[in-house]
Coordinates of C-alpha atoms and ligand atoms in Angstrom, one line a residue:
X157 CA 160.4 -117.2 10.7
X158 CA 158.8 -114.6 13.0
X159 CA 155.4 -115.4 11.7
X160 CA 155.9 -119.1 12.2
X161 CA 157.0 -118.6 15.8
X162 CA 154.0 -116.4 16.5
X163 CA 151.7 -119.0 15.0
X164 CA 153.3 -121.8 17.0
X165 CA 152.8 -119.8 20.2
X166 CA 149.2 -119.1 19.3
X167 CA 148.5 -122.8 18.7
X168 CA 150.1 -123.7 22.0
X169 CA 147.9 -121.3 23.9
X170 CA 144.8 -122.4 22.1
X171 CA 142.7 -125.4 23.1
X172 CA 142.4 -126.8 19.7
X173 CA 138.9 -128.2 20.2
X174 CA 137.7 -124.7 21.2
X175 CA 137.0 -123.6 17.7
X176 CA 134.5 -125.1 15.4
X177 CA 136.1 -124.6 12.0
X178 CA 133.6 -123.8 9.2
X179 CA 134.4 -124.5 5.6
X180 CA 133.0 -122.1 3.1
X181 CA 133.3 -122.4 -0.7
X182 CA 132.9 -119.2 -2.6
X183 CA 131.8 -119.7 -6.1
X184 CA 129.8 -118.3 -9.0
X185 CA 128.2 -119.3 -12.3
X186 CA 129.8 -116.7 -14.5
X187 CA 133.4 -115.7 -14.2
X188 CA 134.6 -112.2 -13.3
X189 CA 131.7 -111.4 -11.0
X190 CA 134.0 -110.5 -8.1
X191 CA 134.5 -113.8 -6.1
X192 CA 138.2 -113.2 -5.3
X193 CA 137.6 -109.6 -4.3
X194 CA 134.7 -110.7 -2.1
X195 CA 136.6 -113.6 -0.5
X196 CA 139.6 -111.5 0.3
X197 CA 137.8 -108.5 1.8
X198 CA 135.3 -110.7 3.5
X199 CA 138.1 -112.6 5.2
X200 CA 139.7 -109.3 6.3
X201 CA 136.3 -108.1 7.6
X202 CA 135.9 -111.2 9.6
X203 CA 139.3 -110.8 11.1
X204 CA 138.6 -107.2 12.0
X205 CA 135.9 -108.7 14.3
X206 CA 138.3 -111.2 15.8
X207 CA 137.0 -114.1 13.8
X208 CA 139.9 -116.0 12.4
X209 CA 139.4 -116.5 8.7
X210 CA 142.0 -118.2 6.5
X211 CA 141.9 -117.9 2.8
X212 CA 142.6 -120.7 0.3
X213 CA 143.1 -120.0 -3.3
X214 CA 141.8 -122.9 -5.3
X215 CA 140.9 -121.2 -8.6
X216 CA 142.0 -123.4 -11.4
X217 CA 145.0 -122.0 -13.0
X218 CA 143.6 -118.5 -12.6
X219 CA 144.7 -118.0 -9.1
X220 CA 144.8 -114.3 -8.5
X221 CA 144.3 -113.7 -4.8
X222 CA 148.1 -113.2 -4.5
X223 CA 148.0 -110.5 -7.1
X224 CA 145.1 -108.8 -5.4
X225 CA 147.3 -108.7 -2.2
X226 CA 150.5 -107.8 -4.0
X227 CA 152.3 -110.8 -2.6
X228 CA 154.3 -113.6 -4.4
X229 CA 153.7 -116.9 -2.6
X230 CA 156.8 -119.0 -2.3
X231 CA 155.0 -122.2 -1.7
X232 CA 151.6 -123.8 -2.4
X233 CA 149.4 -126.6 -1.3
X234 CA 151.0 -129.3 -3.4
X235 CA 154.3 -128.7 -1.7
X236 CA 152.8 -130.5 1.2
X237 CA 152.9 -133.8 -0.7
X238 CA 156.4 -133.7 -2.1
X239 CA 158.3 -132.2 0.8
X240 CA 158.7 -132.2 4.5
X241 CA 156.8 -129.0 4.6
X242 CA 154.1 -128.5 7.2
X243 CA 151.0 -126.5 6.7
X244 CA 152.6 -123.6 8.7
X245 CA 155.5 -123.5 6.3
X246 CA 153.2 -123.0 3.2
X247 CA 151.0 -120.4 4.9
X248 CA 151.7 -116.9 3.7
X249 CA 150.8 -113.8 5.6
X250 CA 149.2 -111.1 3.5
X251 CA 148.1 -107.6 4.3
X252 CA 146.2 -107.1 7.5
X253 CA 147.9 -110.3 8.7
X254 CA 145.6 -112.4 6.6
X255 CA 146.7 -116.0 6.5
X256 CA 146.6 -117.3 3.1
X257 CA 147.4 -120.6 1.3
X258 CA 148.0 -120.7 -2.5
X259 CA 146.4 -123.6 -4.2
X260 CA 149.0 -124.3 -6.9
X261 CA 147.1 -125.1 -10.1
X262 CA 143.8 -125.3 -8.4
X263 CA 141.4 -128.0 -7.4
X264 CA 141.5 -130.0 -10.7
X265 CA 145.0 -130.9 -9.8
X266 CA 144.1 -131.6 -6.2
X267 CA 141.3 -133.9 -7.2
X268 CA 143.5 -135.8 -9.6
X269 CA 145.9 -136.9 -6.9
X270 CA 145.8 -140.6 -6.0
X271 CA 144.3 -141.6 -2.7
X272 CA 147.7 -142.0 -1.0
X273 CA 148.8 -138.5 -1.9
X274 CA 145.4 -137.1 -1.0
X275 CA 145.7 -138.7 2.4
X276 CA 149.1 -137.0 2.9
X277 CA 147.6 -133.7 1.9
X278 CA 144.7 -134.1 4.2
X279 CA 146.7 -135.2 7.1
X280 CA 149.0 -132.2 6.8
X281 CA 146.2 -129.8 6.6
X282 CA 144.5 -131.2 9.7
X283 CA 146.2 -128.9 12.2
X284 CA 144.2 -126.1 10.6
X285 CA 141.1 -127.6 12.2
X286 CA 140.5 -125.8 15.4
X287 CA 143.0 -123.1 14.5
X288 CA 140.7 -121.3 12.1
X289 CA 137.1 -120.2 12.7
X290 CA 136.4 -120.1 9.0
X291 CA 138.3 -121.4 6.0
X292 CA 137.3 -119.7 2.8
X293 CA 137.9 -121.5 -0.5
X294 CA 138.1 -119.0 -3.3
X295 CA 137.2 -121.1 -6.4
X296 CA 136.8 -120.6 -10.1
X297 CA 133.4 -120.3 -11.7
X298 CA 131.2 -123.2 -10.7
X299 CA 130.0 -125.2 -13.6
X300 CA 132.4 -128.1 -13.4
X301 CA 132.4 -131.4 -11.6
X302 CA 135.5 -130.4 -9.6
X303 CA 134.0 -127.3 -8.2
X304 CA 130.7 -129.1 -7.5
X305 CA 132.6 -131.6 -5.4
X306 CA 134.2 -128.8 -3.4
X307 CA 130.8 -127.2 -2.9
X308 CA 129.1 -130.4 -1.8
X309 CA 131.9 -131.2 0.6
X310 CA 131.8 -127.8 2.4
X311 CA 129.7 -126.6 5.3
X312 CA 128.3 -123.9 3.1
X313 CA 128.5 -122.4 -0.3
X314 CA 128.5 -118.7 -0.9
X315 CA 127.3 -118.0 -4.4
X316 CA 128.3 -114.7 -5.8
X317 CA 126.5 -113.0 -8.7
X318 CA 126.2 -109.5 -10.1
X319 CA 122.7 -108.1 -10.8
X320 CA 123.3 -108.6 -14.6
X321 CA 121.0 -111.2 -16.2
X322 CA 123.7 -113.4 -17.7
X323 CA 125.4 -113.7 -14.2
X324 CA 122.0 -114.4 -12.6
X325 CA 121.1 -117.1 -15.1
X326 CA 124.5 -118.8 -14.6
X327 CA 124.1 -118.5 -10.8
X328 CA 120.8 -120.3 -11.1
X329 CA 122.4 -123.0 -13.2
X330 CA 124.8 -123.6 -10.3
X331 CA 121.9 -123.8 -7.8
X332 CA 120.2 -126.4 -10.1
X333 CA 123.4 -128.4 -10.3
X334 CA 123.8 -128.4 -6.5
X335 CA 120.1 -129.2 -6.0
X336 CA 120.4 -132.2 -8.3
X337 CA 123.1 -133.7 -6.2
X338 CA 122.2 -132.6 -2.7
X339 CA 119.2 -130.3 -2.1
X340 CA 120.3 -130.0 1.6
X341 CA 123.4 -128.1 0.7
X342 CA 123.5 -124.7 2.5
X343 CA 123.8 -122.0 -0.2
X344 CA 123.9 -118.3 0.5
X345 CA 123.8 -115.5 -2.0
X346 CA 126.0 -112.5 -2.2
X347 CA 125.1 -109.9 -4.9
X348 CA 128.2 -108.1 -5.9
X349 CA 128.2 -104.7 -7.7
X350 CA 124.8 -103.6 -6.7
X351 CA 124.1 -100.0 -7.9
X352 CA 121.6 -99.4 -5.1
X353 CA 120.4 -101.1 -1.9
X354 CA 117.2 -101.8 -3.7
X355 CA 118.9 -103.5 -6.6
X356 CA 121.0 -105.6 -4.2
X357 CA 117.9 -106.8 -2.2
X358 CA 115.7 -107.3 -5.3
X359 CA 118.3 -109.4 -7.1
X360 CA 118.8 -111.7 -4.1
X361 CA 115.0 -111.9 -3.6
X362 CA 114.3 -112.8 -7.2
X363 CA 116.9 -115.5 -7.3
X364 CA 115.9 -117.1 -4.0
X365 CA 112.2 -117.0 -5.1
X366 CA 112.9 -118.8 -8.3
X367 CA 114.9 -121.5 -6.5
X368 CA 112.0 -121.9 -4.0
X369 CA 109.4 -122.0 -6.7
X370 CA 111.0 -124.3 -9.2
X371 CA 113.3 -126.4 -7.0
X372 CA 111.7 -126.0 -3.7
X373 CA 115.1 -125.2 -2.4
X374 CA 115.8 -122.6 0.3
X375 CA 118.5 -120.2 -0.7
X376 CA 119.2 -117.6 1.9
X377 CA 120.6 -114.2 1.3
X378 CA 123.9 -113.1 3.0
X379 CA 123.7 -109.6 1.4
X380 CA 125.2 -107.5 -1.2
X381 CA 128.3 -105.4 -2.0
X382 CA 127.9 -102.0 -3.7
X383 CA 129.4 -101.3 -7.0
X384 CA 132.2 -99.0 -6.1
X385 CA 135.1 -97.4 -8.1
X386 CA 137.3 -97.9 -5.0
X387 CA 137.4 -101.6 -5.8
X388 CA 139.1 -101.0 -9.2
X389 CA 141.4 -98.5 -7.6
X390 CA 142.4 -100.9 -4.9
X391 CA 142.9 -103.7 -7.5
X392 CA 145.3 -101.5 -9.4
X393 CA 147.2 -100.7 -6.2
X394 CA 147.2 -104.4 -5.4
X395 CA 145.7 -103.7 -2.0
X396 CA 142.5 -105.1 -0.6
X397 CA 139.8 -102.4 -0.7
X398 CA 138.9 -103.1 2.9
X399 CA 142.3 -102.0 4.0
X400 CA 143.0 -99.3 1.3
X401 CA 139.6 -97.7 1.5
X402 CA 138.0 -98.7 4.8
X403 CA 135.3 -96.0 4.6
X404 CA 134.2 -96.8 1.0
X405 CA 130.8 -98.1 0.1
X406 CA 132.2 -101.5 -0.7
X407 CA 133.9 -101.8 2.7
X408 CA 130.7 -100.8 4.4
X409 CA 128.9 -103.5 2.5
X410 CA 131.6 -106.0 3.7
X411 CA 130.9 -105.0 7.3
X412 CA 127.2 -105.7 6.8
X413 CA 128.0 -109.1 5.3
X414 CA 130.3 -109.9 8.2
X415 CA 127.6 -109.0 10.7
X416 CA 125.1 -111.1 8.8
X417 CA 127.6 -114.1 8.7
X418 CA 128.6 -113.8 12.3
X419 CA 125.0 -113.4 13.4
X420 CA 124.0 -116.6 11.7
X421 CA 127.1 -118.9 11.8
X422 CA 126.5 -121.5 14.4
X423 CA 123.0 -120.2 15.0
X424 CA 120.1 -122.6 15.6
X425 CA 119.3 -124.5 12.5
X426 CA 122.6 -124.1 10.8
X427 CA 123.9 -127.3 12.3
X428 CA 127.5 -127.8 13.6
X429 CA 130.1 -127.6 10.9
X430 CA 131.8 -130.8 9.6
X431 CA 135.0 -128.7 9.3
X432 CA 138.1 -130.0 7.6
X433 CA 137.5 -133.7 8.6
X434 CA 134.0 -133.7 7.3
X435 CA 135.2 -131.9 4.2
X436 CA 137.9 -134.5 3.4
X437 CA 135.7 -137.4 4.1
X438 CA 133.0 -136.1 1.7
X439 CA 135.5 -135.0 -0.9
X440 CA 137.2 -138.4 -0.9
X441 CA 133.8 -140.0 -1.3
X442 CA 133.5 -138.3 -4.7
X443 CA 136.8 -139.6 -6.0
X444 CA 136.5 -142.8 -7.9
Ligands
LIG563 N1 132.1 -104.3 -5.8 C1 132.7 -104.0 -6.9 N2 132.6 -102.7 -7.5 C2 133.2 -102.4 -8.6 N3 134.0 -103.3 -9.3 C3 134.2 -104.5 -8.8 C4 133.5 -104.9 -7.6 N4 133.9 -106.2 -7.4 C5 134.6 -106.6 -8.4 N5 134.8 -105.6 -9.3 C6 135.6 -105.6 -10.6 O1 135.6 -106.9 -11.1 C7 136.8 -107.4 -11.4 C8 136.9 -108.9 -11.2 O2 136.8 -109.3 -9.9 P1 137.4 -110.6 -9.3 O3 137.2 -110.6 -7.8 O4 138.8 -110.9 -9.8 O5 136.3 -111.7 -10.0 P2 136.4 -113.3 -10.0 O6 137.2 -113.8 -8.9 O7 134.9 -113.6 -9.8 O8 136.9 -113.7 -11.4 C9 137.8 -106.6 -10.4 O9 139.0 -106.5 -11.0 C10 137.1 -105.3 -10.3 O10 137.5 -104.5 -11.4
LIG564 MG1 138.8 -115.1 -8.9

């Protein structure tokens, strides 16, 4: 109740057109490369800098952001359709005051809704536009039509991979898939679990070079996150590492990524975000 009142106040004070909401889909080729940990801690890092990031869990059936935060969501996205609930009712507040929306059974289920229900869902989510600076969708691994639709509808895709060859190969497969549908899609790389700065850089360089050479597609590098035992420790404690171990290597990496993101978001050439409205419009266009 307290959270809701606070949010309401914030919304009243805020000129809703003042924020350009950016929609970012976090994905990967291979599973288990660290998408959820990245999404969660990156969102917290953005908030530390006063940038309002909201996290959406849309992993299909394997939603685990709540577990990483040690919270049990009472409601999820699909409650918006069946009940009188507003988006503020289904929003959970996690550690570090991170605002979070659980996806239910993920985007497969969302994309299977009929147009009428989808419209209700979209309408009810609309107040988020202008409220958040960035909405981060944490998705499952990317080689499915559903996740592709999410990616193509977002303002940008953050593609996470580790430096291991199978993960890189699968990341490249995602790039190819995106390229075949819309080569203009903005894709940025995050290398997770780098064992050195050099490895982080080199992995990103290699992947973007291959995309340039074989697809003539520009894939930019957001940065890398160091491989760090503090991540596993934090996962076991069900606390985000950015809060549990703020001085760890992994948290320092997140600060670098946040700086890179904030330095470029809205910068010349990146175009103005389509935000939630743009996202819904595109997403609906994909639904037969
Ligand atoms: N930077 C890191 N350093 C060390 N281990 C990591 C790192 N990132 C992720 N991990 C490990 O990988 C596991 C899977 O991460 P998770 O974020 O759940 O992946 P995904 O969402 O891609 O399936 C974590 O439980 C953790 O043990
Ligand atoms: Mg995950």
